[in-house]
Amino acid sequence: MIAQDASRFQDLRRIQTNIAQQVVLEGPAGAVTSIGAVAQSFADDLAFSCAILVDASMNVIDEATAIAKTTVPYIPGLLFFREGPVAMAAIKKLRKRPDVLIVSGCGINHPRFAGLASHLGVELNMSTVGVSQETLCGDYVEPGEACCFTRLTFKGRPLGFVLKTVTGARPIFISPGHRISLQCALQVVQRCVVNHRLPEPLRLAHVKARHFRSATRSGQLAPIRTADTAGRPAHNQ
DNA sequence: GCGACAG
DNA sequence: ATCTTGTCGC
């Protein structure tokens, strides 16, 4: 079965190479008014996702969740295939698509230039930016004090930025996902930094995803239909 | 071959 | 990512 996995993963890598060719590093066209974020939480073989939309003051104005059974283990470089499906389900449940969606993971700072944020952006045809606490690849100089940032490069290409958001905390990695420029990706995240290491929308999405997971597992939430898992339109709440 | 490796 | 108590600091 090891050999089968190897060829299966090879197929997934080919899919990423194809996705990378579709990534657009420009945009968004208009002003970025609404910003959203999506994050996942896991337990056993279940994946819980929460997508939110915030206003200019970082207040949550919309929220959606989704659950799905995981079909792929965590493999560095193949995160989309584990987290992408649930994330997409949650994002699709939002009442309105945000102008830019912040994703918990890498954008083009990926071995094949197709991280979770880029793949989600291409699949959903929306502007996305990847924000991660570590980077899969790339060269950079550690940014000094808070609010400072340095460039992240890989194989001679600019992939994003390393931003020190809070004093005393390690920096975060920002890279465009899809339909967004390097500069805009950085600006959107900078605009969302409040008092924490992660930009507020993403931090909130993380908290809500974890809460959604614990509330669901402890039975404090209405039973979830298996519709999510089957990929059919789900209807929670 | 060796090490590194988003969440 | 997740498992987890106390603890240091603003």
Short mmCIF file of C-alpha atoms (C1' of nucleotides) in Angstrom, two decimals:
data_model
loop_
_atom_site.label_atom_id
_atom_site.label_comp_id
_atom_site.label_asym_id
_atom_site.label_seq_id
_atom_site.Cartn_x
_atom_site.Cartn_y
_atom_site.Cartn_z
CA MET A 1 0.00 0.00 0.00
CA ILE A 2 3.02 2.25 0.41
CA ALA A 3 3.63 2.22 -3.33
CA GLN A 4 0.00 3.13 -4.01
CA ASP A 5 0.27 6.13 -1.68
CA ALA A 6 3.39 7.29 -3.43
CA SER A 7 1.75 7.37 -6.84
CA ARG A 8 -1.40 8.91 -5.37
CA PHE A 9 0.62 11.73 -3.85
CA GLN A 10 2.40 12.13 -7.14
CA ASP A 11 -0.99 12.73 -8.77
CA LEU A 12 -1.81 15.36 -6.16
CA ARG A 13 1.47 17.13 -6.82
CA ARG A 14 0.68 17.22 -10.54
CA ILE A 15 -2.67 18.82 -9.70
CA GLN A 16 -0.81 21.50 -7.75
CA THR A 17 1.51 22.21 -10.64
CA ASN A 18 -1.58 22.77 -12.75
CA ILE A 19 -3.16 25.02 -10.12
CA ALA A 20 0.01 27.08 -9.91
CA GLN A 21 -0.24 27.90 -13.60
CA GLN A 22 -3.68 29.39 -12.99
CA VAL A 23 -2.64 31.65 -10.12
CA VAL A 24 -2.95 35.37 -10.83
CA LEU A 25 -0.71 37.69 -8.82
CA GLU A 26 -2.66 40.86 -9.51
CA GLY A 27 -5.66 42.57 -7.99
CA PRO A 28 -8.12 42.89 -6.55
CA ALA A 29 -9.52 45.40 -9.05
CA GLY A 30 -11.60 47.52 -6.69
CA ALA A 31 -11.12 48.69 -3.13
CA VAL A 32 -10.87 46.00 -0.47
CA THR A 33 -13.90 46.67 1.69
CA SER A 34 -14.81 43.32 3.16
CA ILE A 35 -12.23 40.92 4.49
CA GLY A 36 -12.85 37.33 5.48
CA ALA A 37 -10.88 34.46 6.96
CA VAL A 38 -11.13 30.70 7.18
CA ALA A 39 -9.50 28.23 9.58
CA GLN A 40 -9.82 24.58 10.47
CA SER A 41 -9.73 22.46 13.61
CA PHE A 42 -9.43 18.68 13.85
CA ALA A 43 -10.42 15.78 16.06
CA ASP A 44 -10.15 12.11 15.22
CA ASP A 45 -11.09 11.79 11.56
CA LEU A 46 -13.20 14.93 11.47
CA ALA A 47 -12.33 18.35 10.13
CA PHE A 48 -14.18 21.42 11.36
CA SER A 49 -14.01 24.68 9.44
CA CYS A 50 -15.18 28.19 10.21
CA ALA A 51 -15.31 31.03 7.72
CA ILE A 52 -16.07 34.57 8.84
CA LEU A 53 -16.49 37.99 7.36
CA VAL A 54 -15.53 41.12 9.29
CA ASP A 55 -16.13 44.83 8.87
CA ALA A 56 -13.48 47.56 8.94
CA SER A 57 -13.44 47.46 12.75
CA MET A 58 -12.82 43.73 12.76
CA ASN A 59 -16.33 42.96 14.02
CA VAL A 60 -17.72 39.66 12.77
CA ILE A 61 -20.66 40.34 10.48
CA ASP A 62 -21.13 36.84 9.09
CA GLU A 63 -20.04 33.36 10.07
CA ALA A 64 -20.39 29.88 8.61
CA THR A 65 -19.18 26.40 9.56
CA ALA A 66 -18.78 23.01 7.95
CA ILE A 67 -17.71 19.52 8.95
CA ALA A 68 -16.20 16.78 6.84
CA LYS A 69 -14.47 13.48 7.34
CA THR A 70 -10.77 13.71 6.55
CA THR A 71 -9.60 11.52 3.70
CA VAL A 72 -5.94 12.45 3.64
CA PRO A 73 -3.42 12.69 6.49
CA TYR A 74 -1.38 15.83 7.05
CA ILE A 75 1.47 15.86 4.59
CA PRO A 76 3.63 18.97 4.31
CA GLY A 77 3.03 20.39 0.86
CA LEU A 78 -0.31 18.66 0.34
CA LEU A 79 -2.39 20.54 2.89
CA PHE A 80 -5.12 21.50 0.44
CA PHE A 81 -6.23 17.92 0.02
CA ARG A 82 -6.78 17.59 3.75
CA GLU A 83 -8.24 21.01 4.60
CA GLY A 84 -9.46 22.36 1.28
CA PRO A 85 -12.79 20.51 0.98
CA VAL A 86 -14.16 21.57 4.40
CA ALA A 87 -12.85 25.07 4.00
CA MET A 88 -14.61 25.44 0.66
CA ALA A 89 -17.85 24.16 2.16
CA ALA A 90 -17.70 26.74 4.95
CA ILE A 91 -16.75 29.60 2.63
CA LYS A 92 -19.64 28.82 0.29
CA LYS A 93 -22.07 29.17 3.18
CA LEU A 94 -21.16 32.82 3.79
CA ARG A 95 -23.94 35.18 2.73
CA LYS A 96 -21.48 37.23 0.72
CA ARG A 97 -17.99 36.61 -0.61
CA PRO A 98 -15.39 38.86 1.00
CA ASP A 99 -13.25 40.99 -1.31
CA VAL A 100 -10.22 39.20 0.12
CA LEU A 101 -10.09 35.98 2.12
CA ILE A 102 -7.27 35.32 4.58
CA VAL A 103 -6.43 31.63 4.72
CA SER A 104 -4.60 29.73 7.47
CA GLY A 105 -1.73 28.35 5.45
CA CYS A 106 0.66 29.18 2.65
CA GLY A 107 -0.10 30.96 -0.57
CA ILE A 108 2.54 30.80 -3.30
CA ASN A 109 5.30 30.20 -0.73
CA HIS A 110 5.05 26.54 -1.54
CA PRO A 111 7.40 24.06 -3.26
CA ARG A 112 5.14 24.08 -6.33
CA PHE A 113 3.79 27.60 -5.78
CA ALA A 114 0.32 26.27 -4.96
CA GLY A 115 -0.31 26.37 -1.21
CA LEU A 116 -3.72 26.06 0.43
CA ALA A 117 -4.58 29.73 -0.05
CA SER A 118 -3.68 29.67 -3.74
CA HIS A 119 -5.53 26.44 -4.39
CA LEU A 120 -8.66 27.69 -2.60
CA GLY A 121 -8.49 30.95 -4.53
CA VAL A 122 -8.30 29.21 -7.88
CA GLU A 123 -11.04 26.71 -7.03
CA LEU A 124 -13.39 29.41 -5.75
CA ASN A 125 -12.19 32.10 -8.14
CA MET A 126 -11.66 34.64 -5.39
CA SER A 127 -8.88 36.80 -3.99
CA THR A 128 -7.00 35.04 -1.20
CA VAL A 129 -3.90 35.62 0.89
CA GLY A 130 -2.08 32.97 2.85
CA VAL A 131 -0.93 33.60 6.41
CA SER A 132 1.09 30.99 8.27
CA GLN A 133 3.19 30.78 11.40
CA GLU A 134 5.90 28.87 9.61
CA THR A 135 6.87 28.68 5.98
CA LEU A 136 7.32 25.59 3.87
CA CYS A 137 10.09 27.18 1.85
CA GLY A 138 11.78 30.46 1.08
CA ASP A 139 14.68 32.58 2.17
CA TYR A 140 14.39 35.64 4.38
CA VAL A 141 16.00 37.79 7.01
CA GLU A 142 14.32 37.80 10.40
CA PRO A 143 12.46 41.10 10.81
CA GLY A 144 13.53 43.14 13.84
CA GLU A 145 11.00 45.04 15.88
CA ALA A 146 7.21 45.01 15.72
CA CYS A 147 5.63 46.22 12.48
CA CYS A 148 8.82 45.48 10.55
CA PHE A 149 8.75 43.11 7.63
CA THR A 150 11.24 41.53 5.25
CA ARG A 151 10.90 39.94 1.86
CA LEU A 152 10.41 36.23 1.38
CA THR A 153 12.00 34.78 -1.75
CA PHE A 154 12.36 31.32 -3.23
CA LYS A 155 14.23 30.19 -6.30
CA GLY A 156 14.80 33.79 -7.25
CA ARG A 157 11.15 34.79 -7.03
CA PRO A 158 9.52 37.12 -4.53
CA LEU A 159 6.95 35.00 -2.66
CA GLY A 160 5.72 37.29 0.06
CA PHE A 161 6.75 38.81 3.36
CA VAL A 162 7.77 37.93 6.88
CA LEU A 163 6.01 40.29 9.28
CA LYS A 164 6.76 40.84 12.95
CA THR A 165 3.30 41.70 14.22
CA VAL A 166 3.89 41.70 17.97
CA THR A 167 6.92 42.37 20.14
CA GLY A 168 8.24 39.19 21.66
CA ALA A 169 6.49 36.87 19.21
CA ARG A 170 7.87 35.11 16.18
CA PRO A 171 6.92 36.71 12.86
CA ILE A 172 4.19 35.45 10.53
CA PHE A 173 4.49 34.61 6.85
CA ILE A 174 2.35 36.36 4.30
CA SER A 175 2.06 35.41 0.66
CA PRO A 176 -0.53 36.00 -2.03
CA GLY A 177 -2.90 33.15 -2.69
CA HIS A 178 -4.70 34.12 -5.89
CA ARG A 179 -5.96 37.23 -7.67
CA ILE A 180 -3.97 39.54 -5.41
CA SER A 181 -0.65 41.33 -5.69
CA LEU A 182 2.24 40.88 -3.31
CA GLN A 183 1.79 44.42 -2.01
CA CYS A 184 -1.95 44.12 -1.53
CA ALA A 185 -1.54 40.82 0.30
CA LEU A 186 0.76 42.54 2.76
CA GLN A 187 -1.46 45.60 3.13
CA VAL A 188 -4.59 43.58 3.81
CA VAL A 189 -2.87 41.67 6.60
CA GLN A 190 -1.25 44.77 8.07
CA ARG A 191 -4.64 46.41 8.18
CA CYS A 192 -6.00 43.49 10.20
CA VAL A 193 -3.28 43.32 12.82
CA VAL A 194 -4.66 44.41 16.16
CA ASN A 195 -3.06 43.21 19.33
CA HIS A 196 -2.19 39.65 18.50
CA ARG A 197 0.34 37.77 16.47
CA LEU A 198 -2.21 36.67 13.87
CA PRO A 199 -4.37 39.14 11.95
CA GLU A 200 -7.70 39.48 13.75
CA PRO A 201 -9.99 37.81 11.19
CA LEU A 202 -7.78 34.73 11.09
CA ARG A 203 -7.39 34.63 14.86
CA LEU A 204 -11.16 34.78 15.27
CA ALA A 205 -11.70 32.08 12.64
CA HIS A 206 -9.26 29.85 14.54
CA VAL A 207 -11.02 30.42 17.83
CA LYS A 208 -14.44 29.82 16.34
CA ALA A 209 -13.34 26.68 14.52
CA ARG A 210 -11.98 25.22 17.76
CA HIS A 211 -15.09 26.23 19.64
CA PHE A 212 -17.28 24.76 16.92
CA ARG A 213 -15.36 21.49 17.24
CA SER A 214 -15.64 21.24 21.02
CA ALA A 215 -19.27 22.33 21.08
CA THR A 216 -20.17 19.78 18.43
CA ARG A 217 -18.30 16.94 20.09
CA SER A 218 -19.72 17.64 23.52
CA GLY A 219 -23.19 17.57 22.04
CA GLN A 220 -23.88 21.22 22.82
CA LEU A 221 -24.68 21.81 19.20
CA ALA A 222 -27.46 20.38 17.10
CA PRO A 223 -26.52 17.08 15.48
CA ILE A 224 -24.74 17.63 12.21
CA ARG A 225 -26.09 15.80 9.21
CA THR A 226 -23.66 13.76 7.19
CA ALA A 227 -24.53 15.93 4.20
CA ASP A 228 -21.28 17.85 4.61
CA THR A 229 -19.29 14.70 4.35
CA ALA A 230 -21.13 13.66 1.22
CA GLY A 231 -20.43 17.01 -0.32
CA ARG A 232 -24.10 17.81 -0.71
CA PRO A 233 -25.51 21.20 0.32
CA ALA A 234 -25.48 21.18 4.08
CA HIS A 235 -27.73 23.06 6.41
CA ASN A 236 -26.67 23.65 9.96
CA GLN A 237 -28.52 25.59 12.60
"C1'" DG B 1 21.76 10.46 1.04
"C1'" DC B 2 20.20 14.02 4.74
"C1'" DG B 3 17.32 17.29 6.75
"C1'" DA B 4 13.27 20.13 6.66
"C1'" DC B 5 8.53 20.21 6.47
"C1'" DA B 6 1.89 25.13 6.18
"C1'" DG B 7 -1.87 22.77 9.55
"C1'" DA C 1 -3.14 20.52 14.09
"C1'" DT C 2 -3.84 18.36 19.10
"C1'" DC C 3 -2.74 16.86 24.07
"C1'" DT C 4 -2.71 20.33 28.63
"C1'" DT C 5 -1.36 23.34 34.44
"C1'" DG C 6 0.52 26.53 35.90
"C1'" DT C 7 2.70 30.68 35.42
"C1'" DC C 8 5.01 35.11 33.97
"C1'" DG C 9 3.79 39.75 32.64
"C1'" DC C 10 1.15 43.90 31.12
#
